[in-house]
Structure formats: C-alpha cells, structure tokens
XYZ file of C-alpha atoms in Angstrom:
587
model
C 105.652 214.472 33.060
C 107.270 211.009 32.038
C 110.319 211.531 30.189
C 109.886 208.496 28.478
C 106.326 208.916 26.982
C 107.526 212.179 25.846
C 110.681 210.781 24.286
C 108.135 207.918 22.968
C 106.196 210.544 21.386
C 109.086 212.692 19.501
C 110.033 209.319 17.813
C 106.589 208.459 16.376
C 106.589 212.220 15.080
C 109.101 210.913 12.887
C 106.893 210.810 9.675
C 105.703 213.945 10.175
C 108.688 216.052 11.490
C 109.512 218.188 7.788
C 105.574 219.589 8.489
C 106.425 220.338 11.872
C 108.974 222.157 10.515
C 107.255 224.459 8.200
C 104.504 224.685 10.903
C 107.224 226.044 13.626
C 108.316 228.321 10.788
C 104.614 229.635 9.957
C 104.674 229.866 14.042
C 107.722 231.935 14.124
C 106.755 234.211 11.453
C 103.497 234.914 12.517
C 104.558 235.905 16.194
C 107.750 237.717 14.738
C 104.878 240.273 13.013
C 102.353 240.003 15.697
C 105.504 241.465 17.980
C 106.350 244.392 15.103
C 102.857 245.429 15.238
C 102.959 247.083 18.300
C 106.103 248.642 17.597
C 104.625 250.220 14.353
C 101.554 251.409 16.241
C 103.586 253.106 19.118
C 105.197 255.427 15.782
C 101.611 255.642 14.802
C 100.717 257.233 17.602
C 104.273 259.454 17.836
C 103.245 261.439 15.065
C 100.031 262.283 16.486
C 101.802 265.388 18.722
C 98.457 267.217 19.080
C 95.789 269.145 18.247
C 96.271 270.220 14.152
C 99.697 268.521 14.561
C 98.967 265.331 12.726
C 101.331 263.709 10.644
C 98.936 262.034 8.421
C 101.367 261.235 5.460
C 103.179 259.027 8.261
C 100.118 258.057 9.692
C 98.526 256.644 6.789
C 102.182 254.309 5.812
C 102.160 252.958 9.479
C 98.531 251.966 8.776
C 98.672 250.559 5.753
C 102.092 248.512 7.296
C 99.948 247.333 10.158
C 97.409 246.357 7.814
C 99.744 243.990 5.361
C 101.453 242.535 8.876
C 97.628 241.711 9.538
C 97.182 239.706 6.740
C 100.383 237.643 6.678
C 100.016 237.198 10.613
C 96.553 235.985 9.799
C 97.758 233.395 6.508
C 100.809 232.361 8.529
C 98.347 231.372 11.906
C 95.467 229.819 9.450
C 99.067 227.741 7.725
C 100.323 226.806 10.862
C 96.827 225.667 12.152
C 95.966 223.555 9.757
C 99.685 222.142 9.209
C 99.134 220.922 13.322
C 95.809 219.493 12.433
C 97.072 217.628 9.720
C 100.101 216.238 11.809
C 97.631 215.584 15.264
C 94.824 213.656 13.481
C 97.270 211.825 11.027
C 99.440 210.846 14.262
C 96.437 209.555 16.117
C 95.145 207.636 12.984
C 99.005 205.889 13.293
C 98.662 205.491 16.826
C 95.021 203.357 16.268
C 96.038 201.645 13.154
C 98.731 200.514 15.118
C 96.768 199.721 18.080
C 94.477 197.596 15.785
C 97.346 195.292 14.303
C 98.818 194.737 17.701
C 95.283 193.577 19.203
C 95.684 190.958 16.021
C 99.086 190.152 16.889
C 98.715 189.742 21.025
C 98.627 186.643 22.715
C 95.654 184.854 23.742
C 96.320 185.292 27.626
C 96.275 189.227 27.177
C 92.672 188.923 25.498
C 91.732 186.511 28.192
C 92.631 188.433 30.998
C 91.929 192.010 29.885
C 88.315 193.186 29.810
C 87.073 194.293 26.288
C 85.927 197.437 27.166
C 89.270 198.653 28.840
C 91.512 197.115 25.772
C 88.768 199.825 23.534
C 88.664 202.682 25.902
C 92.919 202.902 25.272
C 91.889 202.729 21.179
C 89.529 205.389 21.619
C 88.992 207.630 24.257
C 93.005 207.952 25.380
C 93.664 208.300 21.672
C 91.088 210.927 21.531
C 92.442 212.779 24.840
C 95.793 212.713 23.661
C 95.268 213.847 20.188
C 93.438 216.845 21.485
C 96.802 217.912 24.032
C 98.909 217.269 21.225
C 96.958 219.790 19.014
C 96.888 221.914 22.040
C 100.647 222.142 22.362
C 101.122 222.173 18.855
C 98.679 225.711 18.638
C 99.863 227.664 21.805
C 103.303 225.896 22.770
C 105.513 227.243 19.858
C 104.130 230.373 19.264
C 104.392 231.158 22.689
C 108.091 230.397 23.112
C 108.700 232.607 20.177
C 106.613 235.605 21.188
C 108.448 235.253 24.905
C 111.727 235.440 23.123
C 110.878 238.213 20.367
C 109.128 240.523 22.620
C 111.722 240.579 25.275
C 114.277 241.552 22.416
C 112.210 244.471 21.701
C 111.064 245.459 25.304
C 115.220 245.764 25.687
C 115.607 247.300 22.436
C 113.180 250.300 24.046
C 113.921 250.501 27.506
C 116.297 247.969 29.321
C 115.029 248.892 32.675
C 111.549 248.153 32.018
C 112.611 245.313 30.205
C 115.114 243.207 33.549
C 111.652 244.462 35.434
C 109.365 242.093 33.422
C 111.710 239.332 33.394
C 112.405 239.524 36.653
C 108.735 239.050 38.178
C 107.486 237.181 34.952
C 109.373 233.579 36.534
C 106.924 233.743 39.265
C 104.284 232.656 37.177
C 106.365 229.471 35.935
C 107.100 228.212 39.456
C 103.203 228.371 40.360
C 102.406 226.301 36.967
C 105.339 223.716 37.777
C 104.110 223.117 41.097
C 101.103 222.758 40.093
C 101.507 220.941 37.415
C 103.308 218.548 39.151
C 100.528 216.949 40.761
C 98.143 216.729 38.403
C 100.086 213.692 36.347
C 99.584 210.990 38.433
C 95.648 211.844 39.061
C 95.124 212.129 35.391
C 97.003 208.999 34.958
C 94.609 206.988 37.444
C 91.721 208.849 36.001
C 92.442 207.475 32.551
C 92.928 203.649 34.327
C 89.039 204.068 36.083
C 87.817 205.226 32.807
C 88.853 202.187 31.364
C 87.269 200.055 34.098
C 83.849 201.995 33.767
C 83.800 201.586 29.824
C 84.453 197.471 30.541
C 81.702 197.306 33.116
C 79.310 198.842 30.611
C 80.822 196.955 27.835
C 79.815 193.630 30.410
C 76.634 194.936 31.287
C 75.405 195.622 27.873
C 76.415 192.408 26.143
C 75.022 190.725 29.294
C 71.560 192.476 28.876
C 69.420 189.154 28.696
C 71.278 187.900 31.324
C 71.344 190.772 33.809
C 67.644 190.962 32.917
C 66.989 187.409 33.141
C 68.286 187.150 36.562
C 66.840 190.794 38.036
C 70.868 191.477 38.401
C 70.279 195.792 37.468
C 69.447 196.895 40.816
C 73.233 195.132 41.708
C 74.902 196.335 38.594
C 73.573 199.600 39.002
C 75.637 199.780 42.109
C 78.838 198.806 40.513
C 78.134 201.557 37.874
C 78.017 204.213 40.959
C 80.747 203.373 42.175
C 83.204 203.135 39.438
C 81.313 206.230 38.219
C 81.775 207.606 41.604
C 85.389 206.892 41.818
C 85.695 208.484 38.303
C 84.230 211.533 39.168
C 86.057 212.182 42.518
C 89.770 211.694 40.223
C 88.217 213.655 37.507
C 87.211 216.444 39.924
C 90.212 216.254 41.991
C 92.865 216.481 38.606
C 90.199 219.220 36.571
C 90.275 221.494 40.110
C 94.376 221.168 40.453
C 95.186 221.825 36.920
C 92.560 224.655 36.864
C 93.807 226.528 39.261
C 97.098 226.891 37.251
C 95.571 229.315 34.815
C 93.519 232.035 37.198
C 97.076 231.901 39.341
C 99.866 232.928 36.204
C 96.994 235.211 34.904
C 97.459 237.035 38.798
C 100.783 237.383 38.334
C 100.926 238.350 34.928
C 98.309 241.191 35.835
C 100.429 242.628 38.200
C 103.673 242.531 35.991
C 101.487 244.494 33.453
C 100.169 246.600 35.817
C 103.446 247.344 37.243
C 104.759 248.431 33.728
C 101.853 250.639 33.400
C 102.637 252.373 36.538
C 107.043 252.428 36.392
C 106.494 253.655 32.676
C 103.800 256.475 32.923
C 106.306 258.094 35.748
C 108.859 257.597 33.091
C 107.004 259.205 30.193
C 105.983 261.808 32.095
C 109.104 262.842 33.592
C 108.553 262.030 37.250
C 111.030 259.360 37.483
C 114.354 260.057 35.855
C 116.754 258.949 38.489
C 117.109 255.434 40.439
C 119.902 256.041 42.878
C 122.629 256.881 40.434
C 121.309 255.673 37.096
C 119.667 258.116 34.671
C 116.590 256.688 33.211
C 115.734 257.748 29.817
C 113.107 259.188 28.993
C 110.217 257.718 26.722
C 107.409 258.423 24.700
C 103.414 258.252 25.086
C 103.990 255.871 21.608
C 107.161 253.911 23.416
C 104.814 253.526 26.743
C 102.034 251.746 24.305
C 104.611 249.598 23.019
C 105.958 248.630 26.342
C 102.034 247.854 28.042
C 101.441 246.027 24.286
C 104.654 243.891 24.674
C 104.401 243.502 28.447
C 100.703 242.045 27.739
C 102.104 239.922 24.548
C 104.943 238.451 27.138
C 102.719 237.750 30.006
C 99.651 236.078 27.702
C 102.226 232.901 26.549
C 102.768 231.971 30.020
C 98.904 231.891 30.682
C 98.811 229.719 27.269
C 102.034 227.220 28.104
C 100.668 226.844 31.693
C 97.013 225.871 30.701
C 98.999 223.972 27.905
C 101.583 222.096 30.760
C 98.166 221.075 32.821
C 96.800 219.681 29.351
C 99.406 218.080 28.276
C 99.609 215.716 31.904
C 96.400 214.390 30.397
C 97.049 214.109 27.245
C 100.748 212.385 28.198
C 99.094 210.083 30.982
C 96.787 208.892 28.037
C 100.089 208.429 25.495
C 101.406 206.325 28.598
C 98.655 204.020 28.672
C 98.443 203.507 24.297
C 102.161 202.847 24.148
C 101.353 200.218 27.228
C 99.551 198.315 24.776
C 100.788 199.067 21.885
C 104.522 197.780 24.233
C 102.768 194.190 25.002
C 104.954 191.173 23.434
C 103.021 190.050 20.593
C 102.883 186.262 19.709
C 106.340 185.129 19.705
C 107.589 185.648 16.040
C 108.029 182.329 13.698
C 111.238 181.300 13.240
C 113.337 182.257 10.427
C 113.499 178.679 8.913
C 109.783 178.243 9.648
C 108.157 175.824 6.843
C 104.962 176.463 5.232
C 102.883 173.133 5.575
C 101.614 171.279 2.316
C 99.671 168.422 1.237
C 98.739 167.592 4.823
C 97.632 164.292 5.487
C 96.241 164.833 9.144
C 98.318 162.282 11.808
C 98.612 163.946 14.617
C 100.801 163.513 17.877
C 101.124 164.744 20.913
C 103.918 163.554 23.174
C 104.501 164.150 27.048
C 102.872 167.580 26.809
C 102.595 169.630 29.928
C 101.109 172.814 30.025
C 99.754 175.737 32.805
C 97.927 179.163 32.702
C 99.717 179.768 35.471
C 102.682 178.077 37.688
C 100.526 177.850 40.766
C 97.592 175.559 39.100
C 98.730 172.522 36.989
C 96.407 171.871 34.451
C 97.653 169.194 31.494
C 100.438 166.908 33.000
C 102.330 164.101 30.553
C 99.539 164.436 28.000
C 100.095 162.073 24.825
C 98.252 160.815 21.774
C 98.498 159.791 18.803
C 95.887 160.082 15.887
C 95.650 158.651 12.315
C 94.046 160.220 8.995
C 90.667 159.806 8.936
C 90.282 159.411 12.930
C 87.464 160.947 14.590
C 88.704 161.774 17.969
C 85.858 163.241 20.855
C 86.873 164.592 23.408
C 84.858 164.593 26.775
C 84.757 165.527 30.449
C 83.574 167.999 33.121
C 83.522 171.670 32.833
C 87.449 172.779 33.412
C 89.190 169.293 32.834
C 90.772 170.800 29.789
C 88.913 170.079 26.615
C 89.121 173.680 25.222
C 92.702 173.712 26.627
C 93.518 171.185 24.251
C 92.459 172.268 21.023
C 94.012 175.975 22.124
C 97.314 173.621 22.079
C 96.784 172.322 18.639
C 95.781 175.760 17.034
C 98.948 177.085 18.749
C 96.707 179.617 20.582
C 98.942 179.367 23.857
C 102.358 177.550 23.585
C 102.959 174.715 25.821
C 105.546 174.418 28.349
C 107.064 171.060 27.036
C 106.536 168.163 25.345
C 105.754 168.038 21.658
C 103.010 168.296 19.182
C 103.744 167.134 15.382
C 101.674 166.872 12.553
C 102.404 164.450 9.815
C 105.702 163.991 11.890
C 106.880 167.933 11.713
C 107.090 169.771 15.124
C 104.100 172.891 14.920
C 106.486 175.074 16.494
C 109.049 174.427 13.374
C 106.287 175.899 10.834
C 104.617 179.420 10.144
C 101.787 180.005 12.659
C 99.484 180.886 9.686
C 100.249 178.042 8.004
C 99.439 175.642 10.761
C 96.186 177.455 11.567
C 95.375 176.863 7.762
C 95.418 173.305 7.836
C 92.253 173.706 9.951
C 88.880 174.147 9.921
C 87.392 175.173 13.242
C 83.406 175.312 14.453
C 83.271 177.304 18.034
C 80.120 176.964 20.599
C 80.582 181.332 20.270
C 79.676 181.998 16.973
C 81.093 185.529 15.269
C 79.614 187.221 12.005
C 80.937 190.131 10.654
C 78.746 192.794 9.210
C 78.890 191.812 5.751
C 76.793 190.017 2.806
C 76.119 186.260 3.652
C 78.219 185.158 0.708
C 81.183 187.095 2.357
C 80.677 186.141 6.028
C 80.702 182.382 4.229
C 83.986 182.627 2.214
C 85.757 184.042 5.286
C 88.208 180.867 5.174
C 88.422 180.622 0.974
C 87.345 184.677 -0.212
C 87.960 183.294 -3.894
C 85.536 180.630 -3.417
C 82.493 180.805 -6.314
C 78.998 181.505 -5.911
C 78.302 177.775 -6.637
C 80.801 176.430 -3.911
C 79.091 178.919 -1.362
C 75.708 177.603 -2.013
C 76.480 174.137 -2.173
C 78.499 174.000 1.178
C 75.295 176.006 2.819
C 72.775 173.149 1.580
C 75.436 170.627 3.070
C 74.948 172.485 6.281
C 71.681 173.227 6.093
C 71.029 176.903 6.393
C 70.458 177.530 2.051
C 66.617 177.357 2.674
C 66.555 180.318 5.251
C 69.170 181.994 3.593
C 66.876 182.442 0.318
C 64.258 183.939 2.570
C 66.527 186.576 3.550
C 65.319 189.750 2.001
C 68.490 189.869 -0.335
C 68.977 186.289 0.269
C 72.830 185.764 0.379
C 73.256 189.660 -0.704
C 71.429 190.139 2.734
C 73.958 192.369 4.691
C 74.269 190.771 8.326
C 75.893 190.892 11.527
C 76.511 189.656 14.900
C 73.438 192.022 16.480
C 71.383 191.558 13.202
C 68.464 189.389 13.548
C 69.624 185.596 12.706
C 69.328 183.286 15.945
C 71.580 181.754 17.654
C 71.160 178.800 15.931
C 71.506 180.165 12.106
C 74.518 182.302 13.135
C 76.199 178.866 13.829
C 74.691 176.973 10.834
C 76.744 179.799 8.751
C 79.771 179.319 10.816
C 79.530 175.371 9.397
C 79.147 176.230 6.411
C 82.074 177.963 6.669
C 84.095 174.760 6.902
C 82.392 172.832 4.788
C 83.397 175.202 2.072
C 87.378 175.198 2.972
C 87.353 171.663 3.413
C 90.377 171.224 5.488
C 92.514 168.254 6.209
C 92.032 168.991 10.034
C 89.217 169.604 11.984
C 87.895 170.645 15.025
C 84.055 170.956 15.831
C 83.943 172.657 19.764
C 79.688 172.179 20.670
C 79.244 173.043 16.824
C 75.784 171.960 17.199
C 75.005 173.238 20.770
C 72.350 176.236 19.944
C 70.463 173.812 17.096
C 67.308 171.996 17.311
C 67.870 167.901 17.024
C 66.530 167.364 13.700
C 68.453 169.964 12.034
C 71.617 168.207 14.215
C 70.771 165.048 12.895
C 70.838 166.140 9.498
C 74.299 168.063 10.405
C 75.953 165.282 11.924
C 75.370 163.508 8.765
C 77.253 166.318 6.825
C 79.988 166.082 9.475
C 80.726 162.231 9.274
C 80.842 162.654 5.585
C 83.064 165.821 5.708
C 85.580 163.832 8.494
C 85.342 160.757 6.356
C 89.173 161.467 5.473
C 89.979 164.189 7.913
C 91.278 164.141 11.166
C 88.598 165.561 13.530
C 88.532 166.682 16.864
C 85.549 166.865 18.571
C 84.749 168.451 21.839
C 81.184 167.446 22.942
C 79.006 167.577 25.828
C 76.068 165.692 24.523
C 77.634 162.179 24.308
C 74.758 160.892 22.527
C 76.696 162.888 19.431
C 80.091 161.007 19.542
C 79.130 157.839 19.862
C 80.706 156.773 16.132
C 83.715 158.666 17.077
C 87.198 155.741 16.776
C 88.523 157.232 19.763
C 86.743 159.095 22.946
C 89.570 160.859 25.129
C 87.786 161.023 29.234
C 89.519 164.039 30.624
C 90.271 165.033 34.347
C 92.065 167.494 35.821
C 93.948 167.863 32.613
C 94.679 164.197 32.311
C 93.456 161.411 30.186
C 91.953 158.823 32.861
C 90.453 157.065 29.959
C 90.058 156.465 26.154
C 88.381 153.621 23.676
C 85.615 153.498 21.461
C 81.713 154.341 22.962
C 80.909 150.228 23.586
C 85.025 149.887 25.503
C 84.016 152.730 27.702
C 80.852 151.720 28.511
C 81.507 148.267 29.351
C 84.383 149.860 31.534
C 81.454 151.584 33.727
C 84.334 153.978 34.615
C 83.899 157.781 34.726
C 82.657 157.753 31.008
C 80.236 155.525 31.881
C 79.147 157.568 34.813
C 78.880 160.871 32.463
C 77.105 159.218 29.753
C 74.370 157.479 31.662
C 73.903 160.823 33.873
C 72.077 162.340 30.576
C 69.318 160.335 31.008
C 69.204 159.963 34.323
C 65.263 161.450 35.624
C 64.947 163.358 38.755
C-alpha cells in the first residue's frame, strides 16, 4: 500500500474529518454494546440453574437490557452508515469536480498526447472503484478495531487464560492477509492502467464508426479489443484470485481459534481441567463459556472483515494513485502577478525570431518573424505538417514557445492574462464542437449577454438563420454534437459565433471546409466584410479562397520560404506557385 496515496487521501478528508468523528464515535458505541450483549446473555443464561429453578424476575431484566442495547446498537450502526456514505460520495464528488477543473486548466500537450478515453476512465471508473473501498473501510475498518480491542478486555476480564490463548493464535490470521495482501497492489494497479487503455480504444472505435466502417477496419479492431480485453481479464483474474484467497484463509484460522476455545473451555466448565502444570485454573460457568465462544467469534469475525477490507482497499488505493496522477499534472503555467488585462485592441501583430518544438529531437518553427498591421488579412498556406496549425496554437498561447517574442499592439502576450489574450479573438476551427444546448445558447457561447436580435442577425450574416427557423423549436431547438445538424450547419453555427463577438483578431482554420461553394461564396463575403478592420489569420487549403488576402505566408518545415500577395507569388512560380496550380491540375 503506497504511503503516499494514503497520506494523499487523509489530507483531502480534511473537509469532512468532524463527521468522521462522530461516525468513529457512533462506531465505537455501537461495538462497545454489541460486546456487552454477550456478557448480559451469559447472566441470562446463569440464572437458568435447571429444571423449576428459573430465575425469571432476573431473566426478564437481562432481556429487556439486551433488548434496549439492540436498539441503540442498531441507531448507532444505521448513524454511522449513513455518516460514511455521506463523507464517501461527497469525497468522490470533490475528487471529480476537481478532476474536471484540472482537465480545463492542463496544457495542450497532455490533451494531445493522452487518449480521451483513458483521461475519462480515471474521472469515472477509478473514482467509482475507489469510492466504493473507501466506504468499505469506512463500514468494517473502525468497528472492527474497536470490537478487537473491547472484546479482548472482556475475554480477560472472564478468564485470562482463555483470553493470552486467543491472542496468541489470532496473529496468524494477520500475517496470511499481509502476505497476501502484499501482492495484490501492484496487479490492481496495472489492472486499473489496461482498463484505461480498453475504455480509449472503444472511445476511438466508436467515434471512428464511419470510418472503421467505411474502410471494413472491424474485423482488425475487433482484434485489438481481444487483446486489451484479454490482457484485462488475465490482471483482473490474477489480482480477484490473490486477494480472494485472503478471506477463506483468516476465516481457517479464525475457525480453529474458536474451535479451540470451545474445546479448552468446556474442560474448564466442566471441571476436567483445573490444573496446567502448577497454575490453578478457575473454574467457569455454562453462562461464562457462552460468553467466551460469543466473544471469541466477535474477535475472530473483524479480522475476516479488515482482511477482505486490506485486499479492497489495494484497489481502491491503486485507483486513488492514478486520480491524484492527474489531478498532480502541472496545469498551464499561472499568469504572472503583474499580468495586464488587454483593452481597446487595435490588432498589429508581431512575431520576432520565434523558435519553437513539440519535442527537442524534431525542430519544427526555426527564426520565425512577422509583422502584421490592423486590418491585414494574412493566409497562411503549405503542406500537411509545415506548421500552419502550429502557428495559430502560438498566437492563442495554446503551447508556449521556446524563444523569441510575440506582441500585440507592441505588449509581449506572455506579460498579459491568458484569458484576456484569448478574448481578443475570435476563432473558426475545421473540428466544429456544439454543446447540448438551445441554438441561441450554443451561439452566444463567446458574448452569453448578447440579445435575441444580435443572435439572429449574426446567423443571417453567416448564413445558417433560414435552416435554423426550420428547426422544430427553431433557435429554442435543443442540439448537440451527435444531434442531427451536418457537418456543414454545425460549422455555419460555429461562424456565427464570431460574427456575433466581433473581435479585433481573427483566425478562420478551414472555416469553410465541410460547406458547399455557394453557401462559401456567400460566407466569404461575410468574412471580408467582418476582417475589413480586423486582423485575420487565415489558414487555408483551398487557395482559390485567399486569393484577396494582403499577405500569403508559404510554409515549410516550419519556415517561411515565401510570402507576397496571390499575383507576387504566382509570378514567382516558386513553391506557391507549384501548390496553387496543383488544384487544377487533371489526371
């Protein structure tokens, strides 16, 4: 078990550590009465000497005693019980709220190189698993340690012999469990990390359907299914089979220290054994023998419980390990404390001798620099990889760079709030996202005070009003990324998402890739009026679209090999040239 999780896990039981208080009180009382029980049955049955020698005066108080320790045993558990349930379920709702804000916080190289499904199998499913040892613990853990404790008072309180017999052979049980135990950490731990691999793969699969489909791929991800799943099943089976056999081995022992109690005191009761070498053993009665087999079961049974409890809670802590992983990732790097707030933007941009790598081994952008005035539509263009995206990732601060400089308006980005430089922008992705919400809302993500007025004019600017009103609420309609809209009206919404926040800054990534050409057309008119006095960046793989644009950055290998206006490049016939008149090229 991994001292630090546990450690990790007593300090986010901060908030909750008065109820586990009153719930290890409720736990001590109700185990302190379920031990006196016994103890008041054993005189129960001392008064009942024989035939017509019946004490039922006495008889009928022990009863009734019994009886009231009953009910407060049973209040006290039912307290306790839900006290753990309310601590457990509040903990894990913590533990996922917390897990939520720090996916919003992380970087954008965790996202990139995590799979989705593995990053939601930690939120869920190891949430889920460790909630459930938790409340395990919680139930059988305390009570246990008291009822060890307050029965082994008593057993010594009747018969001290009896009593160093128990505790004596009892520890055997505890090694077993340990040893046991022991192993079953790391396989739970590894079983937890293939879980998470077989929840991305379907994750992959499933939002891959068409494509899988499209390209007869099931037969082949079938196969990776079996054998994640396969790999999953052999941990699981290994760790369930070790930590099983924890429980059937204590409950051996513990049989055989009751058993042996049953035997040692009926010789005592009846008189057969009253010497061991030169120690008198005192003799005890048929009432004082039920006591001792009642407390000799109650002290055996918590080992049973904290053993199947130890085996648990390697699951449960193995999960814990991997949510505090995530919730331990460095978030964004924090703004600085004199961080400005940016205001009345005009939109000139520069970058200056910016270099910047995913990783050290591959170079990507080398001595990048460029300058760009208000107003300036600037496209940028090239094959798959040379950097495009990379760029505007930059200028949204999505990944820092490694040096250089990047200013707007002459102030460095990295001098102002990261919120505040993200809201100088308005951005249109090729991957369109809609939450499941009304079409007004989805609209006025970027300005949720806008009117009903503004929402409707900025959709007629880009086009999508006339299928919105034959919606069946029209822009009530509740939608969402696996509603019904195409491709193509998902990502006229996301436009006219930015032509309702009308930003000084822009930056249009294939905004018009998944839309028929008249409806571009019409778009691209919207656009050029929208940039008339914003800076724009434009990232475009139809060149036919840019052609207007003042400046067209040609990128390679994360350099600029060359830039102009549409007619400049042309006339250059360098690469540009090339990649322009490939488009219409016939085979």
């Amino acid at each position: 078990m991994n001292k630090k999780t546990f450690a990790r896990i007593w300090l986010v039981l901060k908030e909750d550590r008065l109820k586990l208080i009153i719930s290890l009180f409720f736990a001590f009382l109700s185990s302190v009465l379920m031990i006196v029980i016994p103890f008041i049955i054993g005189k129960g049955i001392d008064v009942i000497v024989g035939v017509n020698n019946v004490d039922l005066v006495k008889l009928l108080d022990y009863l009734i005693i019994v009886l009231i320790l009953s009910i407060v045993t049973a209040i006290s558990q039912f307290e306790m019980a839900h006290i753990n349930n309310n601590i457990v379920y509040s903990l894990s709702k913590r533990l996922r709220d917390e897990a939520f804000k720090k996916i919003q916080t992380l970087p954008l190289n965790y996202i990139d190189t995590h799979p989705y499904g593995e990053v939601v199998s930690r939120i869920i499913t190891d949430v889920e698993t460790f909630q459930e040892g938790l409340l395990l613990a919680f139930t059988n853990f305390f009570t246990g340690i008291v009822t060890i404790g307050g029965t082994l008072i008593f057993m010594f309180m009747i018969n001290w012999l009896i009593a160093i017999s128990v505790v004596v052979l009892t520890p055997l049980s505890l090694f077993v469990a340990k040893f046991i135990s022991s192993k079953t950490y790391s396989l739970f731990k590894k079983q937890g990390q293939i879980r998470g691999e077989q929840t991305a793969l379907v994750d992959e699969m499933f939002n891959s359907l068409k494509t899988v489909q499209a390209y007869n791929y099931e037969e082949e991800s079938l196969e990776r299914f079996i054998k994640v799943n396969n790999e999953l099943s052999a941990c699981s089976f290994k760790a369930t089979f070790i930590s099983s056999l924890v429980n059937p081995s204590t409950r051996f022992i513990n049989s055989l220290v009751y058993a042996f109690v049953c035997l040692f005191g009926a010789l005592i009761a009846t008189g057969t054994l009253r010497n061991i070498g030169p120690l008198m053993v005192p003799l005890i009665s048929v009432g004082t023998l039920s006591s001792l087999l009642s407390y000799a079961n109650q002290y055996t049974k918590p080992f049973n419980e904290i053993s199947s409890v130890i085996s648990e809670l390697q699951n449960s802590f193995a999960c814990a390990y991997r949510v505090f992983q995530l919730l331990d990732t460095p978030s964004e790097a924090e703004d600085k404390e004199d961080a400005f707030v940016f205001e009345d933007v005009k939109g000139d941009i520069e970058l200056s001798h910016v270099y910047f790598s995913y990783t050290k081994e591959k170079k990507l952008i080398q001595d990048f620099s460029l300058k760009a005035k208000k107003g300036q539509n600037i496209a940028i263009v090239g094959p798959t990889g040379c950097g495009k995206t990379t760029l505007i990732n930059l200028l949204m601060r999505f990944y820092d760079i490694d040096s250089g400089s990047i200013k707007i308006d002459g102030k460095n980005i990295y001098d102002a709030k990261r919120r505040s430089l993200r809201g100088v922008y308005g951005m249109v992705l090729q991957d369109t996202w809609i939450k499941k919400a009304s079409v007004k809302e989805n609209i006025a993500l970027g300005k949720p005070g806008a009117s009903e007025e503004e929402i409707i004019e900025a959709c007629k600017k880009a086009r999508c009003d006339s299928f919105i009103r034959r919606l069946e609420n029209g822009y009530d309609t509740i939608i969402s990324d696996e509603g019904n809209l195409s491709v193509g009206q998902k990502q006229l919404l996301c436009i006219a998402r930015i032509m309702l926040c009308l930003p000084p800054l822009v930056i249009l990534d294939e905004a018009t890739s998944s839309i028929d050409t008249r409806t571009e057309l019409k778009i691209q008119k919207a656009f050029n009026e929208l940039t008339k006095e914003r800076t724009a960046f434009i990232v475009a793989h139809r060149l036919s679209t840019i052609k207007e644009a003042d400046i067209i950055l040609v990128m390679k290998d994360g350099n600029i090999i060359e830039q102009g206006r549409h007619e400049e490049l042309i006339n250059l016939n360098g690469f540009y040239s090339e990649l322009y008149n490939s488009q219409f090229v016939k085979n």
